[in-house]
Short mmCIF file of C-alpha atoms in Angstrom, two decimals:
data_model
loop_
_atom_site.label_atom_id
_atom_site.label_comp_id
_atom_site.label_asym_id
_atom_site.label_seq_id
_atom_site.Cartn_x
_atom_site.Cartn_y
_atom_site.Cartn_z
CA MET A 1 -29.10 29.43 -42.91
CA ALA A 2 -28.78 27.23 -40.01
CA LYS A 3 -25.61 24.95 -39.73
CA SER A 4 -25.99 21.25 -40.30
CA LEU A 5 -25.15 19.28 -37.03
CA LYS A 6 -22.16 17.60 -38.99
CA ASP A 7 -20.67 21.20 -39.65
CA GLU A 8 -21.55 21.91 -35.99
CA ILE A 9 -19.63 19.16 -34.75
CA VAL A 10 -16.47 19.80 -37.11
CA GLU A 11 -16.40 23.32 -35.88
CA GLN A 12 -16.13 22.22 -32.26
CA ILE A 13 -13.61 19.37 -33.00
CA GLU A 14 -11.58 22.00 -34.75
CA LEU A 15 -11.30 23.98 -31.76
CA LEU A 16 -9.75 20.87 -29.87
CA ASP A 17 -5.96 19.67 -29.44
CA ALA A 18 -4.66 16.76 -30.64
CA SER A 19 -5.49 14.73 -27.60
CA GLY A 20 -9.10 16.05 -27.28
CA GLN A 21 -9.93 15.24 -31.05
CA GLN A 22 -8.51 11.70 -30.49
CA ARG A 23 -10.86 11.61 -27.49
CA VAL A 24 -13.64 12.34 -29.97
CA LEU A 25 -12.59 9.91 -32.44
CA ASP A 26 -12.08 6.87 -29.72
CA PHE A 27 -15.58 8.13 -28.57
CA ALA A 28 -17.26 8.08 -31.86
CA ARG A 29 -15.75 4.98 -32.47
CA LEU A 30 -17.14 3.17 -29.36
CA ILE A 31 -20.75 4.48 -30.47
CA ALA A 32 -20.74 3.63 -33.92
CA PRO A 33 -22.91 1.01 -35.21
CA ARG A 34 -21.02 -2.52 -35.51
CA SER A 35 -20.98 -4.45 -38.41
CA GLY A 36 -21.25 -8.14 -38.34
CA THR A 37 -23.95 -10.76 -37.86
CA PRO A 38 -25.83 -10.04 -34.60
CA GLY A 39 -25.98 -13.04 -31.98
CA ARG A 40 -29.66 -13.45 -32.46
CA GLU A 41 -29.27 -14.70 -35.87
CA LEU A 42 -26.75 -17.31 -35.03
CA THR A 43 -28.53 -19.08 -32.49
CA ARG A 44 -29.91 -21.26 -35.39
CA PHE A 45 -26.73 -22.98 -35.19
CA ALA A 46 -26.99 -23.93 -31.39
CA GLY A 47 -26.46 -27.84 -31.09
CA SER A 48 -25.02 -28.11 -34.65
CA ILE A 49 -21.64 -29.57 -33.57
CA PRO A 50 -21.74 -32.87 -32.60
CA VAL A 51 -21.32 -33.65 -28.47
CA SER A 52 -18.09 -35.73 -29.36
CA ASP A 53 -16.60 -32.51 -31.10
CA LEU A 54 -17.24 -30.49 -28.51
CA GLN A 55 -15.71 -32.86 -25.79
CA MET A 56 -12.43 -33.24 -28.01
CA MET A 57 -12.26 -29.46 -28.63
CA ALA A 58 -12.82 -28.87 -24.64
CA GLN A 59 -10.03 -31.77 -23.97
CA ALA A 60 -7.65 -29.93 -26.06
CA ILE A 61 -7.93 -26.64 -25.03
CA GLU A 62 -7.49 -27.91 -21.02
CA GLU A 63 -4.43 -29.85 -22.36
CA ALA A 64 -3.06 -26.84 -24.12
CA CYS A 65 -3.82 -24.29 -21.60
CA GLU A 66 -2.55 -26.03 -18.59
CA SER A 67 1.16 -25.58 -19.54
CA ILE A 68 3.30 -22.70 -19.25
CA GLU A 69 5.93 -21.79 -22.09
CA PRO A 70 7.82 -19.07 -20.23
CA ASN A 71 10.02 -18.15 -24.05
CA ALA A 72 7.17 -18.45 -26.08
CA TRP A 73 6.89 -14.68 -26.19
#
């Protein structure tokens, strides 16, 4: 009986040291499907925030980001 793909992967991973196993895990997480809402489904909300609110948000961000607080961290 042939080994399953999963069994072959596990067999190869078991041959790796901890560093190699971590690299495999990092790669698997990188290529795994993401959960959440695809951006194309969010386009229906485009334009739903009033322009005046967007201007207030932009102004608040600009004002808050222009100052440096050296002891904040």
